[in-house]
Short mmCIF file of C-alpha atoms in Angstrom, two decimals:
data_model
loop_
_atom_site.label_atom_id
_atom_site.label_comp_id
_atom_site.label_asym_id
_atom_site.label_seq_id
_atom_site.Cartn_x
_atom_site.Cartn_y
_atom_site.Cartn_z
CA MET A 94 -6.11 -22.12 11.25
CA THR A 95 -9.16 -20.41 9.67
CA TYR A 96 -10.04 -16.77 8.72
CA CYS A 97 -13.57 -15.88 7.87
CA LEU A 98 -14.94 -12.39 7.98
CA THR A 99 -18.37 -10.69 7.24
CA ALA A 100 -19.32 -7.07 6.81
CA HIS A 101 -22.51 -5.40 7.16
CA VAL A 102 -23.09 -2.48 5.00
CA ALA A 103 -26.21 -0.55 3.96
CA GLY A 104 -26.25 -2.30 0.46
CA GLY A 105 -26.01 -5.75 1.85
CA LEU A 106 -23.71 -8.16 3.43
CA ILE A 107 -20.23 -9.60 2.43
CA PHE A 108 -18.94 -13.09 3.42
CA CYS A 109 -15.46 -14.37 2.85
CA SER A 110 -13.53 -17.38 3.71
CA ASP A 111 -10.30 -19.69 3.38
CA SER A 112 -10.39 -23.07 2.70
CA ARG A 113 -7.17 -24.38 4.20
CA THR A 114 -7.45 -26.91 7.25
CA ASN A 115 -4.57 -28.59 9.12
CA ALA A 116 -3.83 -30.88 11.85
CA GLY A 117 -0.76 -29.90 13.49
CA THR A 118 1.76 -28.63 11.21
CA ASP A 119 0.82 -30.94 8.33
CA ASN A 120 -2.24 -33.02 6.92
CA VAL A 121 -3.21 -29.93 5.24
CA SER A 122 -6.24 -30.03 3.05
CA ILE A 123 -8.85 -28.10 1.50
CA TYR A 124 -12.54 -27.73 2.91
CA SER A 125 -15.12 -24.87 2.34
CA LYS A 126 -15.83 -23.10 5.36
CA MET A 127 -18.80 -21.33 3.63
CA HIS A 128 -22.21 -23.07 3.79
CA PRO A 129 -25.16 -20.76 2.04
CA PHE A 130 -28.68 -21.78 2.90
CA CYS A 131 -31.25 -19.97 0.55
CA TRP A 132 -34.92 -20.16 -0.40
CA PRO A 133 -35.37 -17.60 -3.15
CA GLY A 134 -37.99 -14.95 -2.45
CA ASP A 135 -38.18 -15.99 1.35
CA ARG A 136 -34.69 -16.11 3.10
CA PHE A 137 -31.07 -16.21 2.64
CA LEU A 138 -28.42 -17.34 5.20
CA CYS A 139 -24.91 -18.21 5.21
CA LEU A 140 -22.72 -19.93 7.85
CA LEU A 141 -18.90 -19.37 8.10
CA SER A 142 -17.30 -21.92 10.09
CA ALA A 143 -13.90 -22.23 12.40
CA GLY A 144 -12.40 -24.57 14.82
CA ASN A 145 -12.77 -28.40 15.07
CA LEU A 146 -13.49 -29.86 11.70
CA ALA A 147 -15.48 -32.68 12.93
CA THR A 148 -17.74 -30.26 15.13
CA THR A 149 -18.21 -27.77 12.29
CA GLN A 150 -19.13 -30.86 9.79
CA GLY A 151 -21.46 -32.16 12.54
CA VAL A 152 -23.21 -28.54 12.95
CA VAL A 153 -23.78 -28.17 9.23
CA LYS A 154 -25.10 -32.07 8.85
CA ARG A 155 -27.57 -31.42 11.45
CA MET A 156 -29.11 -28.29 10.31
CA GLN A 157 -29.48 -29.79 6.86
CA GLN A 158 -30.86 -32.95 8.29
CA ASP A 159 -33.50 -30.70 10.15
CA ILE A 160 -34.33 -28.96 6.99
CA ASP A 161 -34.53 -32.59 5.08
CA GLN A 162 -36.55 -34.29 7.89
CA ASP A 163 -38.78 -31.20 8.31
CA ALA A 164 -37.99 -30.93 11.98
CA ALA A 165 -39.85 -28.93 14.31
CA THR A 166 -37.23 -26.17 14.04
CA HIS A 167 -35.07 -25.51 11.01
CA LEU A 168 -33.63 -22.64 9.13
CA LEU A 169 -36.69 -22.49 6.97
CA ASN A 170 -39.31 -22.02 9.58
CA LEU A 171 -37.36 -19.76 11.92
CA ALA A 172 -38.66 -16.21 12.42
CA SER A 173 -35.81 -14.20 12.72
CA MET A 174 -32.26 -14.03 12.44
CA ALA A 175 -31.75 -13.83 16.16
CA GLU A 176 -33.76 -17.10 16.29
CA ALA A 177 -31.74 -18.74 13.72
CA ALA A 178 -28.36 -17.88 15.69
CA ASP A 179 -30.12 -19.19 18.90
CA TYR A 180 -30.65 -22.53 16.87
CA VAL A 181 -27.41 -22.79 15.67
CA GLY A 182 -25.77 -22.03 18.94
CA LEU A 183 -27.65 -24.63 20.57
CA ILE A 184 -26.70 -27.24 17.94
CA ASN A 185 -23.24 -26.12 18.25
CA ALA A 186 -23.01 -26.88 21.98
CA GLU A 187 -24.80 -29.99 21.57
CA ILE A 188 -22.67 -31.46 19.14
CA GLN A 189 -19.57 -30.16 21.00
CA ARG A 190 -20.99 -32.29 24.31
CA ASN A 191 -21.72 -35.43 22.35
CA GLN A 192 -18.16 -35.51 20.95
CA ALA A 193 -16.88 -34.84 24.60
CA ASN A 194 -18.74 -37.71 25.79
CA ARG A 195 -16.96 -39.93 23.57
CA ASP A 196 -13.74 -38.47 24.46
CA THR A 197 -11.06 -39.84 26.91
CA ALA A 198 -8.22 -37.33 26.39
CA ASN A 199 -9.64 -33.57 27.17
CA THR A 200 -9.55 -32.69 23.62
CA ASN A 201 -10.88 -29.44 22.37
CA PHE A 202 -13.89 -29.66 20.42
CA GLU A 203 -14.74 -26.10 20.05
CA ALA A 204 -16.23 -24.48 17.04
CA THR A 205 -17.21 -20.85 16.42
CA PHE A 206 -19.60 -19.75 13.63
CA ILE A 207 -20.63 -16.52 11.77
CA LEU A 208 -24.24 -16.73 10.60
CA GLY A 209 -25.57 -13.93 8.33
CA GLY A 210 -28.56 -13.28 6.35
CA GLN A 211 -31.90 -11.94 5.82
CA ILE A 212 -35.38 -13.30 6.51
CA GLY A 213 -38.29 -12.08 4.91
CA THR A 214 -38.77 -8.06 5.41
CA GLU A 215 -36.42 -8.14 8.56
CA THR A 216 -33.21 -6.07 8.25
CA PRO A 217 -30.19 -8.23 7.28
CA ALA A 218 -27.99 -9.19 10.33
CA THR A 219 -24.94 -10.94 11.43
CA TYR A 220 -24.18 -13.10 14.31
CA MET A 221 -20.97 -14.51 15.68
CA ILE A 222 -22.14 -17.78 17.74
CA TYR A 223 -19.61 -18.97 20.24
CA PRO A 224 -18.31 -22.48 21.49
CA GLN A 225 -20.59 -21.89 24.47
CA GLY A 226 -23.81 -21.51 22.22
CA ASN A 227 -24.22 -18.13 22.95
CA TYR A 228 -23.97 -15.11 20.47
CA ILE A 229 -23.69 -11.48 19.63
CA HIS A 230 -24.68 -9.27 16.46
CA GLU A 231 -22.12 -6.99 14.90
CA SER A 232 -21.32 -3.37 16.27
CA SER A 233 -23.06 -0.87 14.16
CA ASP A 234 -19.97 1.48 14.17
CA HIS A 235 -17.50 -1.45 13.20
CA PRO A 236 -20.11 -3.63 11.33
CA PHE A 237 -17.69 -6.34 10.67
CA LEU A 238 -17.14 -9.91 12.41
CA GLN A 239 -14.07 -12.15 12.04
CA LEU A 240 -13.14 -15.80 12.94
CA GLY A 241 -10.09 -17.36 13.39
CA GLU A 242 -6.85 -15.75 12.61
CA ILE A 243 -8.26 -12.24 13.04
CA LYS A 244 -5.17 -9.86 13.92
CA TYR A 245 -3.64 -9.57 10.37
CA GLY A 246 -6.42 -8.70 8.66
CA LYS A 247 -8.10 -6.44 11.25
CA PRO A 248 -6.42 -2.84 10.86
CA ILE A 249 -7.77 -2.41 7.23
CA LEU A 250 -11.29 -3.52 8.48
CA ASP A 251 -11.00 -1.04 11.48
CA ARG A 252 -10.10 1.80 9.26
CA VAL A 253 -12.33 1.31 6.14
CA ILE A 254 -15.68 -0.71 7.09
CA ARG A 255 -18.60 1.74 7.78
CA PRO A 256 -22.32 1.29 7.26
CA GLU A 257 -22.07 3.57 4.00
CA LEU A 258 -19.34 1.87 2.04
CA SER A 259 -20.60 0.32 -1.10
CA LEU A 260 -21.03 -3.25 -1.24
CA GLU A 261 -18.50 -3.89 -3.97
CA ALA A 262 -15.92 -1.92 -2.07
CA ALA A 263 -16.73 -3.64 1.00
CA ALA A 264 -15.87 -6.93 -0.71
CA ARG A 265 -12.51 -5.59 -2.18
CA CYS A 266 -11.80 -4.61 1.47
CA ALA A 267 -12.36 -8.29 2.65
CA LEU A 268 -10.32 -9.80 -0.08
CA VAL A 269 -7.26 -7.24 0.96
CA SER A 270 -7.89 -8.46 4.68
CA MET A 271 -7.79 -12.20 3.46
CA ASN A 272 -4.80 -11.57 1.42
CA SER A 273 -2.73 -9.78 4.22
CA THR A 274 -3.69 -12.84 6.45
CA MET A 275 -2.63 -15.65 3.97
CA ARG A 276 0.53 -13.84 3.57
CA SER A 277 1.12 -13.73 7.28
CA ASN A 278 -0.12 -17.11 8.30
CA VAL A 279 0.44 -20.38 6.28
CA THR A 280 -2.41 -22.18 7.92
CA VAL A 281 -4.94 -19.98 6.23
CA GLY A 282 -5.06 -20.65 2.63
CA PRO A 283 -6.88 -20.64 -0.86
CA PRO A 284 -9.12 -21.05 -2.43
CA VAL A 285 -10.91 -17.93 -1.08
CA GLU A 286 -14.69 -17.88 -1.29
CA LEU A 287 -16.47 -14.79 -1.58
CA LEU A 288 -20.17 -14.22 -1.45
CA ILE A 289 -22.19 -10.80 -2.16
CA TYR A 290 -25.63 -10.61 -0.77
CA ARG A 291 -27.77 -7.46 -1.72
CA THR A 292 -30.26 -6.20 0.77
CA ASP A 293 -33.83 -7.29 0.20
CA SER A 294 -32.72 -9.34 -2.95
CA LEU A 295 -33.82 -12.79 -0.72
CA GLN A 296 -31.53 -14.46 -3.52
CA ALA A 297 -28.03 -16.11 -3.29
CA GLY A 298 -26.10 -13.29 -4.26
CA ARG A 299 -22.65 -13.16 -6.24
CA TYR A 300 -20.44 -16.14 -5.47
CA LEU A 301 -16.72 -16.23 -6.25
CA ASN A 302 -14.41 -19.11 -5.69
CA LEU A 303 -10.86 -17.84 -6.03
CA ALA A 304 -7.94 -20.27 -6.34
CA GLU A 305 -4.46 -19.66 -5.54
CA ASP A 306 -3.68 -18.63 -9.38
CA ASP A 307 -6.89 -16.89 -9.95
CA ALA A 308 -5.93 -13.70 -12.17
CA PHE A 309 -8.31 -11.33 -10.46
CA TYR A 310 -7.19 -12.43 -6.93
CA ARG A 311 -3.53 -12.03 -7.91
CA CYS A 312 -4.18 -8.51 -9.52
CA ILE A 313 -5.96 -7.58 -6.17
CA GLY A 314 -2.82 -8.70 -4.23
CA GLU A 315 -0.62 -6.83 -6.62
CA ARG A 316 -2.41 -3.52 -6.73
CA TRP A 317 -2.88 -3.53 -3.13
CA SER A 318 0.86 -3.86 -2.62
CA GLN A 319 1.37 -1.02 -5.07
CA GLY A 320 -1.44 1.10 -3.43
CA LEU A 321 0.25 0.64 0.02
CA LEU A 322 3.68 1.78 -1.52
CA ARG A 323 2.18 4.83 -2.89
CA ALA A 324 0.32 5.48 0.48
CA LEU A 325 3.78 5.44 2.24
CA ASP A 326 4.96 7.81 -0.48
CA ASP A 327 2.25 10.40 0.43
CA LEU A 328 3.00 10.35 4.11
CA PRO A 329 4.18 13.73 5.75
CA HIS A 330 8.23 13.81 5.41
CA PHE A 331 10.37 14.29 8.56
CA ALA A 332 11.34 18.07 9.41
CA TRP A 333 14.98 17.27 8.60
CA GLU A 334 13.98 15.76 5.30
CA ILE A 335 12.43 19.20 3.96
CA PRO A 336 13.80 21.71 5.97
CA ASN A 337 11.39 24.65 4.39
CA GLU A 338 8.27 22.43 5.13
CA THR A 339 6.45 23.35 8.15
CA ALA A 340 3.35 21.32 7.56
CA CYS A 341 3.11 18.20 9.98
CA ALA A 342 6.49 18.66 11.28
CA PRO A 343 7.20 16.77 14.25
CA ASP A 344 7.95 18.22 17.98
CA GLU A 345 11.35 17.27 18.15
CA MET B 40 0.97 -5.62 26.23
CA THR B 41 3.77 -3.81 24.14
CA TYR B 42 4.76 -3.48 20.55
CA CYS B 43 8.34 -2.85 19.60
CA LEU B 44 9.73 -3.01 16.23
CA THR B 45 13.31 -2.51 14.41
CA ALA B 46 14.26 -2.52 10.80
CA HIS B 47 17.61 -2.93 9.19
CA VAL B 48 18.04 -1.28 5.80
CA ALA B 49 21.35 -0.34 3.65
CA GLY B 50 21.25 3.07 5.32
CA GLY B 51 20.91 2.31 8.93
CA LEU B 52 18.44 1.02 11.70
CA ILE B 53 14.96 1.94 12.90
CA PHE B 54 14.05 1.31 16.29
CA CYS B 55 10.19 2.12 17.48
CA SER B 56 8.34 1.26 20.66
CA ASP B 57 5.39 2.12 22.42
CA SER B 58 5.22 3.12 26.22
CA ARG B 59 2.24 1.62 27.80
CA THR B 60 2.41 -0.89 30.75
CA ASN B 61 -0.55 -2.55 32.48
CA ALA B 62 -0.94 -5.37 34.95
CA GLY B 63 -4.15 -7.14 34.18
CA THR B 64 -6.85 -4.36 32.52
CA ASP B 65 -5.79 -1.44 34.66
CA ASN B 66 -2.96 -0.25 36.49
CA VAL B 67 -2.02 1.48 33.25
CA SER B 68 1.24 3.29 33.34
CA ILE B 69 3.83 5.05 31.08
CA TYR B 70 7.46 3.51 30.91
CA SER B 71 9.98 3.80 28.02
CA LYS B 72 10.71 0.62 26.36
CA MET B 73 13.73 1.95 24.42
CA HIS B 74 17.10 2.00 26.06
CA PRO B 75 20.07 3.55 24.27
CA PHE B 76 23.87 3.32 25.02
CA CYS B 77 25.82 5.06 22.79
CA TRP B 78 29.91 6.08 23.01
CA PRO B 79 30.14 8.39 20.08
CA GLY B 80 32.68 7.54 17.37
CA ASP B 81 33.06 4.13 18.86
CA ARG B 82 29.66 2.11 19.16
CA PHE B 83 25.91 2.82 19.30
CA LEU B 84 23.57 0.27 21.06
CA CYS B 85 19.82 0.14 21.38
CA LEU B 86 17.70 -2.18 23.55
CA LEU B 87 14.00 -2.55 23.08
CA SER B 88 12.07 -4.36 25.93
CA ALA B 89 9.04 -6.18 26.51
CA GLY B 90 7.49 -8.65 28.99
CA ASN B 91 7.88 -8.58 32.90
CA LEU B 92 8.64 -5.32 33.84
CA ALA B 93 10.49 -6.05 36.80
CA THR B 94 12.76 -8.36 34.57
CA THR B 95 13.20 -5.79 32.02
CA GLN B 96 14.14 -3.01 34.47
CA GLY B 97 16.40 -5.32 36.18
CA VAL B 98 18.30 -6.29 32.98
CA VAL B 99 18.74 -2.78 32.13
CA LYS B 100 20.08 -1.96 35.65
CA ARG B 101 22.32 -4.62 35.38
CA MET B 102 23.97 -3.40 32.14
CA GLN B 103 24.04 0.16 33.36
CA GLN B 104 25.68 -1.21 36.43
CA ASP B 105 28.29 -3.30 34.91
CA ILE B 106 29.45 -0.28 32.75
CA ASP B 107 29.47 1.93 35.85
CA GLN B 108 31.58 -0.51 37.90
CA ASP B 109 33.83 -1.37 34.72
CA ALA B 110 32.85 -5.07 35.09
CA ALA B 111 35.07 -7.67 33.15
CA THR B 112 31.91 -7.63 30.54
CA HIS B 113 30.05 -4.64 29.45
CA LEU B 114 28.60 -3.14 26.49
CA LEU B 115 31.92 -0.72 25.87
CA ASN B 116 33.95 -3.83 25.80
CA LEU B 117 32.42 -6.39 23.81
CA ALA B 118 33.90 -6.98 20.53
CA SER B 119 30.83 -7.40 18.64
CA MET B 120 26.90 -7.21 18.47
CA ALA B 121 26.76 -11.02 18.44
CA GLU B 122 28.82 -10.99 21.72
CA ALA B 123 26.57 -8.01 22.57
CA ALA B 124 23.33 -10.22 22.08
CA ASP B 125 24.85 -13.23 23.97
CA TYR B 126 25.84 -11.03 26.85
CA VAL B 127 22.16 -9.65 27.30
CA GLY B 128 20.89 -13.07 26.75
CA LEU B 129 22.80 -14.13 29.90
CA ILE B 130 21.74 -11.37 32.12
CA ASN B 131 18.04 -11.97 30.97
CA ALA B 132 18.21 -15.74 32.00
CA GLU B 133 19.99 -14.66 35.48
CA ILE B 134 17.71 -11.94 36.40
CA GLN B 135 14.41 -14.24 35.56
CA ARG B 136 16.06 -17.00 37.61
CA ASN B 137 16.76 -14.94 40.48
CA GLN B 138 13.23 -13.73 40.36
CA ALA B 139 11.81 -17.01 40.25
CA ASN B 140 13.90 -18.22 43.40
CA ARG B 141 12.12 -15.65 45.24
CA ASP B 142 8.70 -16.54 43.94
CA THR B 143 6.20 -19.13 45.49
CA ALA B 144 3.17 -18.76 42.48
CA ASN B 145 4.86 -20.05 39.47
CA THR B 146 4.55 -16.51 37.92
CA ASN B 147 5.93 -15.66 34.54
CA PHE B 148 8.95 -13.54 34.60
CA GLU B 149 9.85 -13.89 30.92
CA ALA B 150 11.11 -10.79 29.02
CA THR B 151 12.05 -10.47 25.46
CA PHE B 152 14.34 -8.07 23.84
CA ILE B 153 15.50 -6.71 20.56
CA LEU B 154 19.24 -5.29 20.70
CA GLY B 155 20.34 -3.12 17.81
CA GLY B 156 23.31 -1.32 16.90
CA GLN B 157 26.88 -0.97 15.40
CA ILE B 158 30.33 -1.66 17.08
CA GLY B 159 33.03 0.02 15.16
CA THR B 160 33.56 -1.11 11.53
CA GLU B 161 31.26 -4.24 11.92
CA THR B 162 28.11 -4.12 9.88
CA PRO B 163 25.22 -2.83 12.03
CA ALA B 164 23.04 -5.67 13.18
CA THR B 165 19.78 -6.44 15.25
CA TYR B 166 19.03 -9.34 17.34
CA MET B 167 15.98 -10.64 19.06
CA ILE B 168 16.83 -12.03 22.63
CA TYR B 169 14.55 -14.74 24.11
CA PRO B 170 13.47 -15.34 27.47
CA GLN B 171 15.62 -18.42 27.43
CA GLY B 172 18.70 -16.41 27.09
CA ASN B 173 19.44 -17.54 23.37
CA TYR B 174 18.98 -15.15 20.34
CA ILE B 175 18.58 -14.82 16.46
CA HIS B 176 19.49 -12.04 13.94
CA GLU B 177 17.11 -10.56 11.63
CA SER B 178 16.16 -12.17 8.10
CA SER B 179 18.09 -10.74 5.20
CA ASP B 180 14.87 -10.85 2.98
CA HIS B 181 12.51 -9.37 5.67
CA PRO B 182 15.02 -7.38 7.59
CA PHE B 183 12.93 -6.45 10.63
CA LEU B 184 12.12 -7.80 14.08
CA GLN B 185 8.99 -7.24 16.17
CA LEU B 186 8.28 -7.60 20.28
CA GLY B 187 4.99 -8.07 21.89
CA GLU B 188 1.74 -7.31 20.03
CA ILE B 189 3.11 -8.00 16.80
CA LYS B 190 0.38 -9.30 14.23
CA TYR B 191 -1.64 -6.16 13.73
CA GLY B 192 1.30 -4.17 12.43
CA LYS B 193 3.13 -7.19 10.79
CA PRO B 194 1.44 -7.11 7.04
CA ILE B 195 2.63 -3.73 6.24
CA LEU B 196 6.24 -4.52 7.27
CA ASP B 197 6.28 -7.85 5.31
CA ARG B 198 5.31 -6.09 2.00
CA VAL B 199 7.43 -3.08 2.22
CA ILE B 200 10.75 -3.58 4.34
CA ARG B 201 13.35 -4.41 2.28
CA PRO B 202 17.11 -3.58 2.51
CA GLU B 203 17.01 -1.16 -0.29
CA LEU B 204 14.18 0.91 1.34
CA SER B 205 15.51 4.44 2.52
CA LEU B 206 15.90 5.28 6.11
CA GLU B 207 13.10 7.49 6.50
CA ALA B 208 10.57 5.72 4.49
CA ALA B 209 11.42 2.57 6.58
CA ALA B 210 10.80 5.11 9.73
CA ARG B 211 7.61 6.00 8.38
CA CYS B 212 6.56 2.45 7.82
CA ALA B 213 7.57 1.66 11.57
CA LEU B 214 5.12 4.29 12.46
CA VAL B 215 2.47 3.26 10.29
CA SER B 216 2.98 -0.40 11.75
CA MET B 217 2.80 1.18 15.11
CA ASN B 218 -0.19 3.30 14.63
CA SER B 219 -2.18 0.20 13.28
CA THR B 220 -1.38 -2.04 16.39
CA MET B 221 -2.37 0.97 18.79
CA ARG B 222 -5.92 1.34 17.11
CA SER B 223 -6.45 -2.32 17.36
CA ASN B 224 -5.00 -3.10 20.95
CA VAL B 225 -5.55 -0.72 23.82
CA THR B 226 -2.99 -2.27 25.85
CA VAL B 227 -0.45 -0.66 23.15
CA GLY B 228 -0.10 3.07 23.69
CA PRO B 229 1.68 6.47 23.42
CA PRO B 230 3.98 7.99 23.41
CA VAL B 231 5.47 6.48 20.62
CA GLU B 232 9.38 6.58 20.69
CA LEU B 233 11.36 6.48 17.27
CA LEU B 234 15.09 6.41 16.75
CA ILE B 235 16.89 6.57 13.44
CA TYR B 236 20.50 5.21 13.25
CA ARG B 237 22.51 6.11 10.03
CA THR B 238 25.11 3.08 9.27
CA ASP B 239 28.71 4.00 10.39
CA SER B 240 27.71 7.36 12.09
CA LEU B 241 28.41 5.62 15.31
CA GLN B 242 26.38 8.64 16.84
CA ALA B 243 23.04 8.57 18.67
CA GLY B 244 21.09 9.36 15.72
CA ARG B 245 17.72 11.13 15.31
CA TYR B 246 15.16 10.69 18.26
CA LEU B 247 11.51 11.60 18.24
CA ASN B 248 8.97 11.07 21.38
CA LEU B 249 5.58 11.44 19.95
CA ALA B 250 2.80 12.00 22.35
CA GLU B 251 -0.70 11.11 21.80
CA ASP B 252 -1.64 14.41 20.60
CA ASP B 253 1.66 15.32 18.39
CA ALA B 254 0.81 16.76 15.36
CA PHE B 255 3.30 14.87 13.15
CA TYR B 256 1.92 11.68 14.32
CA ARG B 257 -1.49 12.34 13.83
CA CYS B 258 -0.77 13.59 10.53
CA ILE B 259 0.81 10.29 9.79
CA GLY B 260 -2.23 8.22 10.96
CA GLU B 261 -4.57 10.59 8.90
CA ARG B 262 -2.65 10.58 5.82
CA TRP B 263 -2.39 6.94 6.01
CA SER B 264 -6.04 6.20 6.57
CA GLN B 265 -6.67 8.44 3.54
CA GLY B 266 -3.88 6.45 1.43
CA LEU B 267 -5.63 3.35 2.11
CA LEU B 268 -8.90 4.40 0.85
CA ARG B 269 -7.24 5.67 -2.38
CA ALA B 270 -5.62 2.24 -2.59
CA LEU B 271 -8.89 0.67 -2.09
CA ASP B 272 -10.45 2.49 -4.90
CA ASP B 273 -7.47 1.69 -7.31
CA LEU B 274 -7.98 -2.05 -6.76
CA PRO B 275 -9.53 -3.75 -9.63
CA HIS B 276 -13.40 -3.84 -9.91
CA PHE B 277 -15.64 -6.97 -10.29
CA ALA B 278 -16.54 -7.89 -13.75
CA TRP B 279 -20.16 -6.99 -13.26
CA GLU B 280 -19.18 -3.49 -12.35
CA ILE B 281 -17.68 -2.70 -15.47
CA PRO B 282 -19.10 -5.05 -18.04
CA ASN B 283 -16.84 -3.82 -20.76
CA GLU B 284 -13.41 -3.98 -18.69
CA THR B 285 -11.63 -7.35 -19.21
CA ALA B 286 -8.69 -6.75 -17.19
CA CYS B 287 -8.14 -8.56 -13.89
CA ALA B 288 -11.64 -10.00 -14.09
CA PRO B 289 -12.39 -12.59 -11.96
CA ASP B 290 -12.86 -16.15 -13.24
CA GLU B 291 -16.85 -16.44 -12.02
#
C-alpha cells in the first residue's frame, strides 16, 4: 500500500510520503509518491499519490505534458488551488476511464491524490482528490489529510495537529505517524520523503529523503519509542497500586 | 464495530473491551463483550467477543448451558486452554451454521473471539478463535491479541507489550490503546471493561467498568495526550533549527 499525509499549520504545509510499491505480496519496488511543481515567486504545488501506479504515473505525466506544451489549462495558469484540484480531478477521472476502456477484466484503476500548495497571495490549501474526480479541502479543526494505510498513523495526528503547531513540530509529528505505520504494515516502506513549505515563501521549501538507515530517521523512531514509555510511566496508577493516592483513582 | 484486546505478560493476563454495538450507522446500543468464567482455585477463563451479535450471544449462551446442564464437555471439565479454545471454536462454527440454515439473504453471521485464562497449574494462555472455528495462540515476542477495529490501537502495543512488562503497566497500555481507538472510530464506545488476572491466582482478578465520564479513564486520556506532546518535544530537531547541533542531524 501507500501512506502519504499533509498537515496545514499556520506556518505552512507539511508533505510526507513513503516509497514502497507492490503487486500482490511481492514484486516490491521503490517509486516516489511526491511530485512537486514550483515556479519561485509565483506558486508552489505538491502532489502526493496513492493507488494504481499506472494511473498515478499517467496523471503526473499528463500534468507535466500540459505544462510542456503550454496547454489551455495547466498548473502554471490556474488561478487558485481549488481550480488546480478540479483540474487534477478531471485528469484523474479521464486517465482511469482510458485505462478501463482497454481493460477486459474489471480491474481497479483507482488513484487518490492530495494536492497542496500556494498560488500567489491566496492562503495555502490542501485538497484530497478522489478517484471519482471530486475533491475536498482539509478540516480547519483537524487540518491534515491522509492517503492509503491511514489508520495506524492517525491517532497521533488527531491528538497533535492543530493550526497553531509550529511547522517543524508538525514535521516531526508527520515522521512519527509514518514511522508507526511502517512498523505495522510491511507494504509501506522507505525511503520517506518529507517536504516543508513555508507560507508565503512561494519557494520549493525544505526537502528530506530519508533512507531506511538514515541516522536522523532512526533517531526519530528510537526517541519516540522512549518517549512513549515515559508517557506510559506518567499515567495515573490504579488505586490498589498506591493505596494512599486519591487523585485519579478509578471508580472500582 | 468492536475493539477488544488481551496482553499476556509474565505477571498475568490483561483483558480489555469496549461496549458499543451498532446496526449500520445507528441503532447504537451497549452490550458487554467480556464474559468471564471462574471456578476459584481451579480455573479462570475470560471470553472477549466481536462480530455478529446474535452469534456471539448464541455462543456464550451455549457455553453457559453446557455448564448448567453438565454436558459431556464444558468449560469446567476441559483439561487445557487449547482444548477450551477448540471447544469454543466448535460452538462458534455450529452457531453460525445454524443461523445460515435459517437465512435466505447470504448474511454474514461471523464472530471472532479471544479466549484467555489459566486452568490449574498450566501456564496461562490466550487464543484467537476465528469464524472458521480454528484458532491460534499469541506470539511470544508480541504477546497480545486484538479483535475488531485493531489498527488505530496497534502501534502502542507493538512498541510496548513485552513479556517482562508489569501487569499494571500492561493494563495502562491497554487503556491507552482503547482510548486511541475510541477517539478515531465512533462505533467503538464506552463503557470500557478491564480485567486483570494474576498468574496462578486462579481467581477472578481485578475488574473495572469505566463509563464515559469515569474520572480515572478521563485522566488516562488527558495524561496520555500530555505525554505524547512531551515525547514530541523530545524528538531530535532538524539541522537547520539548531545549526550547532550535530547529534541526529538528517542527511540533507
